[in-house]
Tab-separated table of C-alpha atoms in Angstrom:
chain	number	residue	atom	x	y	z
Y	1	UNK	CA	-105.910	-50.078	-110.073
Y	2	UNK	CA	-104.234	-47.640	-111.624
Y	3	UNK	CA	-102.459	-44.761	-110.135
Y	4	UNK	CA	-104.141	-41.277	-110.440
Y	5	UNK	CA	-101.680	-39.035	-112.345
Y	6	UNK	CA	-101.192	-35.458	-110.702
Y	7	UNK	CA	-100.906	-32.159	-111.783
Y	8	UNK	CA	-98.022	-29.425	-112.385
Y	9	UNK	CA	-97.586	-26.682	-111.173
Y	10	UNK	CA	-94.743	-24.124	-112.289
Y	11	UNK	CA	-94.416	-20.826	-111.032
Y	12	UNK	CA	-90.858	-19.387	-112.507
Y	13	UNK	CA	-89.387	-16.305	-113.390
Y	14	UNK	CA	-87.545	-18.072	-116.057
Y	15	UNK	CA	-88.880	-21.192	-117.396
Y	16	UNK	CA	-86.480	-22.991	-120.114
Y	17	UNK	CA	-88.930	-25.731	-122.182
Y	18	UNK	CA	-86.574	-26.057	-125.082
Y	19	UNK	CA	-85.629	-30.026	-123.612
Y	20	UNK	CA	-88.897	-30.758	-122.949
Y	21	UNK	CA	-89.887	-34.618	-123.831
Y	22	UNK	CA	-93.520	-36.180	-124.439
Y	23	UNK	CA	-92.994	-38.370	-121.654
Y	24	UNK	CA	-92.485	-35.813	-119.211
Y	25	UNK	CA	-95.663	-33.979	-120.141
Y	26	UNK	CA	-97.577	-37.457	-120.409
Y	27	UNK	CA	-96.535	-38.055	-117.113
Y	28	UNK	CA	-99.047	-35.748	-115.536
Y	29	UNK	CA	-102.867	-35.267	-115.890
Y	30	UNK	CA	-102.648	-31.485	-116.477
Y	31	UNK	CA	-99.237	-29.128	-116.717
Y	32	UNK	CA	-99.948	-25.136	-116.077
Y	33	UNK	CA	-96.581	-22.897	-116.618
Y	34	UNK	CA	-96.869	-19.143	-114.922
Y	35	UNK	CA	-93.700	-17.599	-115.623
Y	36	UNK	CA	-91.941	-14.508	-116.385
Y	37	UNK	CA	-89.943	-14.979	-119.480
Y	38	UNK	CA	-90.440	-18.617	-121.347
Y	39	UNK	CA	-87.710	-20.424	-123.586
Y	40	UNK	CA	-88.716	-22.374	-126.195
Y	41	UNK	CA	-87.821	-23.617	-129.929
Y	42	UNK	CA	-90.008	-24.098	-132.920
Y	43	UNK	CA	-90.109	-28.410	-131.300
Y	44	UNK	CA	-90.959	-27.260	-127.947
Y	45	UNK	CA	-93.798	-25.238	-129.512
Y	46	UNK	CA	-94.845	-27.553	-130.984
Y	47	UNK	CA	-94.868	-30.366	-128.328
Y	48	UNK	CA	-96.379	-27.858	-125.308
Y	49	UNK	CA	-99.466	-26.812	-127.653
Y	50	UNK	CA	-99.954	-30.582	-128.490
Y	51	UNK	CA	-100.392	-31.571	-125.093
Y	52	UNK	CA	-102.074	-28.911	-123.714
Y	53	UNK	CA	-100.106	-27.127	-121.478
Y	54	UNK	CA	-101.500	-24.095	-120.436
Y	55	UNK	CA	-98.903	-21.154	-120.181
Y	56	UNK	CA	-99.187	-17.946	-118.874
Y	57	UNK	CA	-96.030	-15.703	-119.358
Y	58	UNK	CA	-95.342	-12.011	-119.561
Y	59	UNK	CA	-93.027	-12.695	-122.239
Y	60	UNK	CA	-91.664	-15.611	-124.841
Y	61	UNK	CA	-88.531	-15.808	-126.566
Y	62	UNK	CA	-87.476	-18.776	-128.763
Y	63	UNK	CA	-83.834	-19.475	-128.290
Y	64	UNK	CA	-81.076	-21.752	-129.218
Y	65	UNK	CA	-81.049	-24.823	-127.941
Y	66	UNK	CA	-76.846	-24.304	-127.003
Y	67	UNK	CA	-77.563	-20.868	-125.540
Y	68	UNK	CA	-77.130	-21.452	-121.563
Y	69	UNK	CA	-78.903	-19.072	-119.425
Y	70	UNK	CA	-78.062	-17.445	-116.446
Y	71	UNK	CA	-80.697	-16.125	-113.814
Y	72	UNK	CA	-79.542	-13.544	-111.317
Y	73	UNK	CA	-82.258	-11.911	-108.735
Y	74	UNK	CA	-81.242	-8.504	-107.027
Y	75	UNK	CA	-78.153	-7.100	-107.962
Y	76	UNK	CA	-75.848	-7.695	-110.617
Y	77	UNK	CA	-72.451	-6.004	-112.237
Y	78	UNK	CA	-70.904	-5.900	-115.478
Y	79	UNK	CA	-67.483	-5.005	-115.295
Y	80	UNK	CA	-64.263	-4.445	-117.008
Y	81	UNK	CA	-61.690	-7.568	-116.622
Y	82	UNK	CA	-64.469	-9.820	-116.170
Y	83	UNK	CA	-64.221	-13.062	-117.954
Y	84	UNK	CA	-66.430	-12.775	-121.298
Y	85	UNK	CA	-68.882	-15.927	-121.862
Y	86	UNK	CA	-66.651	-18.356	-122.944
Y	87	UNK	CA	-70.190	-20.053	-124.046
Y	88	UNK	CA	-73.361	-18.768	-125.637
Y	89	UNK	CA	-74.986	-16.822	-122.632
Y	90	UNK	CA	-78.449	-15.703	-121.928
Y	91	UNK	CA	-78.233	-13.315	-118.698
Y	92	UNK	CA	-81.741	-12.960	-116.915
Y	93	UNK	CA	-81.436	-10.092	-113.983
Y	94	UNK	CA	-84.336	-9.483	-111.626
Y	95	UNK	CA	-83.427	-6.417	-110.297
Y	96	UNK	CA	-80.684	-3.740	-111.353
Y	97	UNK	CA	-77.503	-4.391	-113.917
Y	98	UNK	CA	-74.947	-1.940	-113.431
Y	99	UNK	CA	-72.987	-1.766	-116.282
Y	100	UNK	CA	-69.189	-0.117	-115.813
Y	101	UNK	CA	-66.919	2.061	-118.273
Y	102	UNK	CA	-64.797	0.140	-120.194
Y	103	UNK	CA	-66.958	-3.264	-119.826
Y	104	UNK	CA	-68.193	-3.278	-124.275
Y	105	UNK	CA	-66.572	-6.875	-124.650
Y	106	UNK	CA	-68.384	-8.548	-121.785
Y	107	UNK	CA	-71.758	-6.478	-122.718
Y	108	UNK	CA	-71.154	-8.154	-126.456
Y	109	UNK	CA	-70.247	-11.302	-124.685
Y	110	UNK	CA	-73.841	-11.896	-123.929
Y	111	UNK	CA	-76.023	-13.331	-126.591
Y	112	UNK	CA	-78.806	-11.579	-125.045
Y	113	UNK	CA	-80.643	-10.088	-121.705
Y	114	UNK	CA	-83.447	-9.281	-120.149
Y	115	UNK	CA	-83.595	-7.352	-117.244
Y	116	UNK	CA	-86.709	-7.062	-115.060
Y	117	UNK	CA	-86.366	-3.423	-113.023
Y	118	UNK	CA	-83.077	-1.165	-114.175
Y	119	UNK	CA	-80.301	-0.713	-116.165
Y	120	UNK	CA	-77.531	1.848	-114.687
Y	121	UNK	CA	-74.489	2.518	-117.121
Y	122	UNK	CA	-72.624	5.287	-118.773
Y	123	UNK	CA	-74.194	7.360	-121.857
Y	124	UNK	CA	-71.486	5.892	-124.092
Y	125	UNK	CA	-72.778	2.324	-123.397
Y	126	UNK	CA	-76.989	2.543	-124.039
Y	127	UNK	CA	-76.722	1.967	-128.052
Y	128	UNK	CA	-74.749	-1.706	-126.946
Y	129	UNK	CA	-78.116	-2.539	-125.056
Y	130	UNK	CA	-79.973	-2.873	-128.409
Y	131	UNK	CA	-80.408	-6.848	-127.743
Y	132	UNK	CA	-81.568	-6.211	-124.148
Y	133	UNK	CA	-85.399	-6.679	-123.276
Y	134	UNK	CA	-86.033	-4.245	-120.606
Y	135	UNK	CA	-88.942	-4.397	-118.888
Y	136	UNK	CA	-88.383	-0.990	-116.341
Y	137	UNK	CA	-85.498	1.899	-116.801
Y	138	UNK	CA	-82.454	2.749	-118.769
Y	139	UNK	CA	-80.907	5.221	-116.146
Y	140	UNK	CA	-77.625	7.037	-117.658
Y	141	UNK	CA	-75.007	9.305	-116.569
Y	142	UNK	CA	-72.262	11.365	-118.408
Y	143	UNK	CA	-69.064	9.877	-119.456
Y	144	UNK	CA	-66.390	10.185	-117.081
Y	145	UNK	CA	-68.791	11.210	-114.002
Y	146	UNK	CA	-67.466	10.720	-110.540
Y	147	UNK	CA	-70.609	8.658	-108.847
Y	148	UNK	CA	-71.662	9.858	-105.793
Y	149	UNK	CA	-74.408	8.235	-104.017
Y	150	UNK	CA	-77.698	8.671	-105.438
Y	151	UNK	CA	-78.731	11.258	-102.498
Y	152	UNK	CA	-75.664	12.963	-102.101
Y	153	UNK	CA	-75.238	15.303	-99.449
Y	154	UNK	CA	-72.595	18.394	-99.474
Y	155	UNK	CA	-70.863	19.453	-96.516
Y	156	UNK	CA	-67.069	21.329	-95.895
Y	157	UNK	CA	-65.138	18.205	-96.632
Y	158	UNK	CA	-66.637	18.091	-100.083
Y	159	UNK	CA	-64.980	20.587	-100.687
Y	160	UNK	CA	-61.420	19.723	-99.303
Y	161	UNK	CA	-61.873	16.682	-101.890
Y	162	UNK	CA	-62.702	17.957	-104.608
Y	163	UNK	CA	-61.131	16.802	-107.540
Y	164	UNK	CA	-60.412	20.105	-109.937
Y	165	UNK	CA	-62.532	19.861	-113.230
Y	166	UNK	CA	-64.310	17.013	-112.281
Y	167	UNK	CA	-68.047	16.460	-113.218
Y	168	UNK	CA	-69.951	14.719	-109.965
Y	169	UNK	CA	-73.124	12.701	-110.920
Y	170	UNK	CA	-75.753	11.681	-107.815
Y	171	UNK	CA	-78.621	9.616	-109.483
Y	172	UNK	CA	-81.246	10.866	-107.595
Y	173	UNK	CA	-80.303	14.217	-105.666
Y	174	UNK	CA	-77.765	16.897	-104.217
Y	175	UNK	CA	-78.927	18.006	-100.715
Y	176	UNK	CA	-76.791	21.004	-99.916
Y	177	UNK	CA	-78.048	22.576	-96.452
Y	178	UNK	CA	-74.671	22.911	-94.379
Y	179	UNK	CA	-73.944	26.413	-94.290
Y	180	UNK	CA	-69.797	25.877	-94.561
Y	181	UNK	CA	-69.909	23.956	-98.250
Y	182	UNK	CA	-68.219	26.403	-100.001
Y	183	UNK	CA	-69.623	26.609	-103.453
Y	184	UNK	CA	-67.449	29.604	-104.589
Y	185	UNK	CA	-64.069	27.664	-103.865
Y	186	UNK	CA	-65.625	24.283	-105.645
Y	187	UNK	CA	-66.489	26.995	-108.718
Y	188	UNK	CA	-62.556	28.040	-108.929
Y	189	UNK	CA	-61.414	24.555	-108.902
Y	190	UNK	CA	-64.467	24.049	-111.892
Y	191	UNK	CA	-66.079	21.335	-110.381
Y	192	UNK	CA	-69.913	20.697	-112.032
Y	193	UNK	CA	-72.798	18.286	-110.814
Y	194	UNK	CA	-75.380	16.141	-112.679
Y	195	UNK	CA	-78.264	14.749	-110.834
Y	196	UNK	CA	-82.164	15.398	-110.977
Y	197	UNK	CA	-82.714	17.434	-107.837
Y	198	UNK	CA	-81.040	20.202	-105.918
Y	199	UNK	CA	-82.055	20.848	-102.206
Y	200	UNK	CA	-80.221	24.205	-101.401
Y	201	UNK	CA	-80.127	26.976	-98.707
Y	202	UNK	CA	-81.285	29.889	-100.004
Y	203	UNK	CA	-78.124	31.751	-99.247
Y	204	UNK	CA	-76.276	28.852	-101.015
Y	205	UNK	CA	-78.188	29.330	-103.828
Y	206	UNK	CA	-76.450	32.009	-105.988
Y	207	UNK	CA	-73.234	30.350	-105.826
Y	208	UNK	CA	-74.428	26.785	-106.007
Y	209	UNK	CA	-77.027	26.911	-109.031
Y	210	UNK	CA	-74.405	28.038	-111.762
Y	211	UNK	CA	-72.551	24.833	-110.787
Y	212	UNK	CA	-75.809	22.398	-111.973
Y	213	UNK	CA	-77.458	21.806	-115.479
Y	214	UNK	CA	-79.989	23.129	-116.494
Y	215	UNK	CA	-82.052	20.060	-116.621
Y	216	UNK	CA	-81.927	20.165	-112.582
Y	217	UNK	CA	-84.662	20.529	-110.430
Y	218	UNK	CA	-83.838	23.350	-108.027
Y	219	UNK	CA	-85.443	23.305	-104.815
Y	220	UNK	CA	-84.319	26.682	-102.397
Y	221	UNK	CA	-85.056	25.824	-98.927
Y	222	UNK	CA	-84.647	28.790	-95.941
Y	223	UNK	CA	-81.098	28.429	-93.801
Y	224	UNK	CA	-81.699	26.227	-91.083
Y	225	UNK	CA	-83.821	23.901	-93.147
Y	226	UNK	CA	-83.172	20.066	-92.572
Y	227	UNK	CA	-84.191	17.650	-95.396
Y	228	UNK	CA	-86.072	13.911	-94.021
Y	229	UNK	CA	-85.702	12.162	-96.747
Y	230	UNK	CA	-88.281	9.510	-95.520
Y	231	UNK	CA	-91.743	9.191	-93.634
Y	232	UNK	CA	-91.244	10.289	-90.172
Y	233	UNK	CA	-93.369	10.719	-87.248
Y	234	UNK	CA	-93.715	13.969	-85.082
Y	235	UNK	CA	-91.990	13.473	-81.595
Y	236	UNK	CA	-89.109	14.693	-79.360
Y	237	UNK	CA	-86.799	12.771	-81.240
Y	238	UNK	CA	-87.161	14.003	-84.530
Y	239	UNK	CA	-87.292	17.555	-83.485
Y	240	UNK	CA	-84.067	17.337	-81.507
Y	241	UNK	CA	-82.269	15.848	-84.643
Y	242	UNK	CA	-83.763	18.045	-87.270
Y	243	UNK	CA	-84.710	21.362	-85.429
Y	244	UNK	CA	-87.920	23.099	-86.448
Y	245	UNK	CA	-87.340	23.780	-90.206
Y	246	UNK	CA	-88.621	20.330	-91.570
Y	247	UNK	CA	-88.678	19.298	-95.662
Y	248	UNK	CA	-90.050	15.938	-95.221
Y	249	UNK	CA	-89.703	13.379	-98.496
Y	250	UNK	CA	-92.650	11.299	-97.496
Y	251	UNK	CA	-95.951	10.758	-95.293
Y	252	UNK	CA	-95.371	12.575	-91.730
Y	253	UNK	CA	-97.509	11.457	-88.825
Y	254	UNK	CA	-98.946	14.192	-86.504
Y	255	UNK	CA	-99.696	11.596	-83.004
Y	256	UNK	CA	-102.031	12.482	-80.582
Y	257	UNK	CA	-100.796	14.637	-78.386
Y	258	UNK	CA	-98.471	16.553	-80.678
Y	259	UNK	CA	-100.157	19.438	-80.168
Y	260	UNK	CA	-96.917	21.247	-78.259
Y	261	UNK	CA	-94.805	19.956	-80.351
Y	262	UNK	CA	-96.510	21.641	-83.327
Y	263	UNK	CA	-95.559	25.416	-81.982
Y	264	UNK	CA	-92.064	24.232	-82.796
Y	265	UNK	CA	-91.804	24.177	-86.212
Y	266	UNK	CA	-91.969	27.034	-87.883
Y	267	UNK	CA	-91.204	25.421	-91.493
Y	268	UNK	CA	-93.076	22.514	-92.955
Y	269	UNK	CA	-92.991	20.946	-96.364
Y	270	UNK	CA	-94.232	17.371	-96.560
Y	271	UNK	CA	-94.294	16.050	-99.859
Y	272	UNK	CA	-96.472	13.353	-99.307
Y	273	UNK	CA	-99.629	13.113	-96.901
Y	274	UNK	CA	-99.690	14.808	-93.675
Y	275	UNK	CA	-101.469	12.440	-90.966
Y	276	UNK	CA	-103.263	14.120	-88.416
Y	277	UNK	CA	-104.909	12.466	-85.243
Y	278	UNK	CA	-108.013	13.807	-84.814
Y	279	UNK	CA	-108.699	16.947	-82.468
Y	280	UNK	CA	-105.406	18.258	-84.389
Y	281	UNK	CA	-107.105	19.516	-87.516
Y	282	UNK	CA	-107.275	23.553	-85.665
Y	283	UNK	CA	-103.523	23.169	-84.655
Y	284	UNK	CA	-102.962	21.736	-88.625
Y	285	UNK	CA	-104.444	24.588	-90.246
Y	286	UNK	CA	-102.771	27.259	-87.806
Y	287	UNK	CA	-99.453	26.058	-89.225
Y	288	UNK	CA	-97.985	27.831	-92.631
Y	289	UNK	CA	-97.497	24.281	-93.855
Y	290	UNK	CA	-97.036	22.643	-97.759
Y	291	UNK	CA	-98.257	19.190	-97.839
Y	292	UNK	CA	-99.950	17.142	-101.083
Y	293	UNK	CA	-102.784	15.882	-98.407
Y	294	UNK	CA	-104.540	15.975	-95.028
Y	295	UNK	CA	-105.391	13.070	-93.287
Y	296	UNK	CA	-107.075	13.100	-90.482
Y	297	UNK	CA	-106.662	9.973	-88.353
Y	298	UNK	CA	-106.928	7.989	-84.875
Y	299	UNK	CA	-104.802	8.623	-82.281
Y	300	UNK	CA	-103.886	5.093	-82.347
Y	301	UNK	CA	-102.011	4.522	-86.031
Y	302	UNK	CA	-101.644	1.257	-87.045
Y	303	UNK	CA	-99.307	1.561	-90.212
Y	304	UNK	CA	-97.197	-0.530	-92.798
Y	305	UNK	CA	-97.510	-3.686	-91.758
Y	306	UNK	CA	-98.196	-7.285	-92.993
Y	307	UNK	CA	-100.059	-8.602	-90.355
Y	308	UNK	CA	-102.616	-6.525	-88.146
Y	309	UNK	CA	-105.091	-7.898	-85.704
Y	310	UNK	CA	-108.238	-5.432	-84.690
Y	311	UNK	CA	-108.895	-6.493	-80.554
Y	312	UNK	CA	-111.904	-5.575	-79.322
Y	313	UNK	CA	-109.428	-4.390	-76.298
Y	314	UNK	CA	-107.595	-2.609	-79.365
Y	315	UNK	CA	-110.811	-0.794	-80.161
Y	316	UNK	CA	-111.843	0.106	-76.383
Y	317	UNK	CA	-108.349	1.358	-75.606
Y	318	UNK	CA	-107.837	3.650	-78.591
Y	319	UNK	CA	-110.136	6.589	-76.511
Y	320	UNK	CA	-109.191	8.940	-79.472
Y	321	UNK	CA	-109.798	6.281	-82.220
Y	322	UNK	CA	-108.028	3.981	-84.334
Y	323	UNK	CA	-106.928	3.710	-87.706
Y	324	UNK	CA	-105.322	1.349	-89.827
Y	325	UNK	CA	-103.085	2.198	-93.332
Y	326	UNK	CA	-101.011	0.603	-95.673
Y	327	UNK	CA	-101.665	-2.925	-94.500
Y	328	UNK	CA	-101.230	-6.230	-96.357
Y	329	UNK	CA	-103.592	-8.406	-94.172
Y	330	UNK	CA	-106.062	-7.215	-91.535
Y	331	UNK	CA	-108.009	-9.132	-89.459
Y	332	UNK	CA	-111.129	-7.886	-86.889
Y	333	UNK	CA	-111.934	-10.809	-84.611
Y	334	UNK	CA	-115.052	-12.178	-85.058
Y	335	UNK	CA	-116.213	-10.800	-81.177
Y	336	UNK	CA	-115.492	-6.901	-82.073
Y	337	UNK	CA	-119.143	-5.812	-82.270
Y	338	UNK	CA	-120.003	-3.234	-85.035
Y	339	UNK	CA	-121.359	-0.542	-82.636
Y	340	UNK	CA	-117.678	-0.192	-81.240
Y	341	UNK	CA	-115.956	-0.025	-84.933
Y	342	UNK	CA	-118.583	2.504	-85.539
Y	343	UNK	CA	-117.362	4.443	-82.196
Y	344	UNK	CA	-113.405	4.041	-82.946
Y	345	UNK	CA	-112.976	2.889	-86.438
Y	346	UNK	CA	-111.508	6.528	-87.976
Y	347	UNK	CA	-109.825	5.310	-91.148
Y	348	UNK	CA	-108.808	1.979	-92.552
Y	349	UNK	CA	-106.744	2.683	-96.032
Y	350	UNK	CA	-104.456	1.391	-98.175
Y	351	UNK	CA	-105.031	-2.447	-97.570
Y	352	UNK	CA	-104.729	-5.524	-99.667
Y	353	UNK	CA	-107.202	-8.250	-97.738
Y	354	UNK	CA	-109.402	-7.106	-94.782
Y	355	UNK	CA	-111.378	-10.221	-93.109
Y	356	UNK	CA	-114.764	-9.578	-90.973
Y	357	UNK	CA	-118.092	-11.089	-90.057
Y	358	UNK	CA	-120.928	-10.042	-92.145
Y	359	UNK	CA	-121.894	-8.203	-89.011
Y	360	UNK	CA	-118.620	-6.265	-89.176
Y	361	UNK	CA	-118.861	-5.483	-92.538
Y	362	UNK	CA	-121.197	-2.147	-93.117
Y	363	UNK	CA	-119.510	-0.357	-89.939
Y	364	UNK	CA	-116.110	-0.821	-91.707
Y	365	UNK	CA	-117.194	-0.268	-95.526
Y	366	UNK	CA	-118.131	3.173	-94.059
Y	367	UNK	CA	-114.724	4.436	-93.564
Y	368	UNK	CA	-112.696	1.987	-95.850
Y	369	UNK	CA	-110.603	3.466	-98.802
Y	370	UNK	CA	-108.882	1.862	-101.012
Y	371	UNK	CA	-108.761	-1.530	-99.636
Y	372	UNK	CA	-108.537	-4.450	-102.043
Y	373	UNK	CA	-110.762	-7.438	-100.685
Y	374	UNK	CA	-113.320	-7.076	-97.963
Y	375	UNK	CA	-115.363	-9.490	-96.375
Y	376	UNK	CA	-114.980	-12.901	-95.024
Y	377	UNK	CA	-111.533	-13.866	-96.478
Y	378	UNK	CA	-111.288	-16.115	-99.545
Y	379	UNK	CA	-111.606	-20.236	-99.339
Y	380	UNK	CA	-108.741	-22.400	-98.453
Y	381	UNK	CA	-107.359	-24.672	-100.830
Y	382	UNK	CA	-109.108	-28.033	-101.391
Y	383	UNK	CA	-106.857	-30.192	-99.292
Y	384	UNK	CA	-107.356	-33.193	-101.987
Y	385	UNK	CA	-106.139	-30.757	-104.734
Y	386	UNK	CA	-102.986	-29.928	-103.352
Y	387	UNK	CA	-102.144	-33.627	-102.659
Y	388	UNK	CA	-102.602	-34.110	-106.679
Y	389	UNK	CA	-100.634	-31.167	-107.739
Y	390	UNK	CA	-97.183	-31.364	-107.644
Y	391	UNK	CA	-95.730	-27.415	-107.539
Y	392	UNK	CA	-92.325	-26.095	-108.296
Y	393	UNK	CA	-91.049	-22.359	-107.434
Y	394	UNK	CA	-87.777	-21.325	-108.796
Y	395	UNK	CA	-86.203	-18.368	-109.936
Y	396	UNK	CA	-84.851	-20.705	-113.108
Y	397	UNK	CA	-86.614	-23.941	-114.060
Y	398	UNK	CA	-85.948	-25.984	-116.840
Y	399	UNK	CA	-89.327	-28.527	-117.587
């Protein structure tokens, strides 16, 4: 009897056909290629549409068949006194290329890229990217810059180290709060900044403005203010660190029992969502707070995870409710009855798969948002397919 031939499976960022043989393809029933970029030549054309191979790629390139490629995920840099390709290179980055001053040989090295998320690299050095296939940003900054980091925040020893005429570049923002920065000295020693955002005191704010262009987003924030620059959640903790003059750069979580807590801030800017528990929605609206939305919540949050499990326990403990947000996969157990989701469910947002009974179902459609799939989960694999089908993942993969 003759032995069933299997299937292929290839899931690549990069996958190189341009060797490809018959025999290879004839040695499988069916061949499907999911891929990011995909190499080929006019005979590898050829051969994959003869045989049937099914391809699905964001992008195809035919290439030389002496061109060798080079895959990098995350991170890479280009800089000067690197070796240049000594050999026809392809450079594939997943992630961000950072290209230094000085580095045009090694940039012309390459007989081509592609980079999948950014390019960072001096203004001088974007027309040498004219071979590059970008798929995300071209970020630039002015010849001669001194990087800082892309939030860069200002305090007195700034100052002290200034370097006289130098132009400082932060990629994202300039936070200057600290009341001792000295903005008039860094003016006499002509020091200038490029970025995209300015967080300032407001009696910084004369001196420092002059030293920014004008292509700067100035945001003047009252003395005392301290800038989160993440989602945070409303306790003790956060109060004692920041004070009570809060600019928060994300979602900030109002807990149950907050409601003290509150009476302490007298300055609120949240530039994402403001989650409330609910019974806080009075003490909310007393505040003279700037937020882009109000949320109003359990007092049990459940919040940016992967994996979440709804108990019935989970549901009779939460007294002031429950809610669930930004979750990948969320699971009610199949005893949870629907009168108590009814009772404590407050919110469930933001999710990619939520699996219930059919029974569960219409109590948790009624306060669902946003969630992806909802109902009893999707089938499992048939276990005789995946013993036929033979599957490669791999960042590179050459059929």
């Amino acid at each position: 009897m003759m032995e069933k031939k299997k299937k292929l499976l290839v899931k690549a960022a990069v996958c190189d056909t341009r060797k490809v043989s018959e025999s290879t393809l004839a040695a499988y029933e069916k061949v499907t290629i999911s891929c990011g970029l995909l190499l080929a030549n006019r005979e590898s054309r050829d051969l994959l549409g003869r045989c049937g191979v099914e391809i699905k790629a964001a992008q195809a390139m035919d290439m030389e068949d002496d061109v060798r490629v080079t895959s990098i995920n995350g991170k890479f840099d280009i800089r000067p006194g690197q070796p240049v390709p000594a050999e026809k290179s392809y450079l594939m980055v997943n992630g961000r290329l950072d290209i230094a001053p000085g580095s045009e040989a090694q940039v012309k090295g390459y007989a081509g890229m592609t980079v999948n998320g950014k390019i960072f690299c001096p203004e001088s050095m974007a027309p040498l990217l004219s071979n590059v296939n970008l798929n995300g940003k071209l970020e630039t900054y002015p010849d001669g810059a001194v990087l800082l980091k892309g939030t860069a925040v200002l305090d007195r020893t700034f100052r002290l180290r200034a370097r006289e005429g130098a132009l400082y570049h932060a990629a994202r923002r300039v936070v200057a709060l600290a009341p001792d920065i000295g903005f008039e000295a860094l003016a006499e020693k002509n020091v200038r900044f490029s970025t995209q955002e300015l967080f300032v005191a407001e009696s910084l704010a004369e001196a420092a403005v002059p030293l920014f262009g004008d292509q700067t987003d100035i945001q003047i924030l009252p003395d005392g203010c301290a800038l989160v620059n993440d989602s945070a959640v409303l306790d003790e903790t956060l109060l004692r660190r920041f004070g009570g003059k809060l600019y928060v750069r994300g979602d900030l979580v109002l807990p149950g029992g907050c409601a003290p807590l509150l009476k302490q801030i007298s300055y609120l800017r949240v530039e994402g969502t403001l989650l409330a528990a609910r019974g806080l929605e009075d003490a909310v609206h007393s505040l003279d707070a700037v937020y882009e939305s109000l949320c109003i919540v359990g007092g049990t949050l459940l919040i940016d995870r992967v994996n979440v499990t709804v108990s019935r326990a989970a549901l009779e403990q939460a007294e002031d409710g429950l809610s669930v947000r930004d979750c990948v996969n969320v699971r009610f157990d199949p005893d949870v009855p629907a009168d108590l989701i009814r009772e404590r469910l407050v919110s469930l947002t933001d999710c990619v798969t939520v699996t219930c009974t059919p029974e569960q179902r219409a109590a948790i459609e009624a306060v669902a948002r946003d969630v992806t799939n909802l109902g009893a989960g999707t089938d499992r694999a048939d276990p005789a397919d995946a013993e036929d089908t033979a599957r490669i993942q791999a960042a590179l993969y050459a059929l």
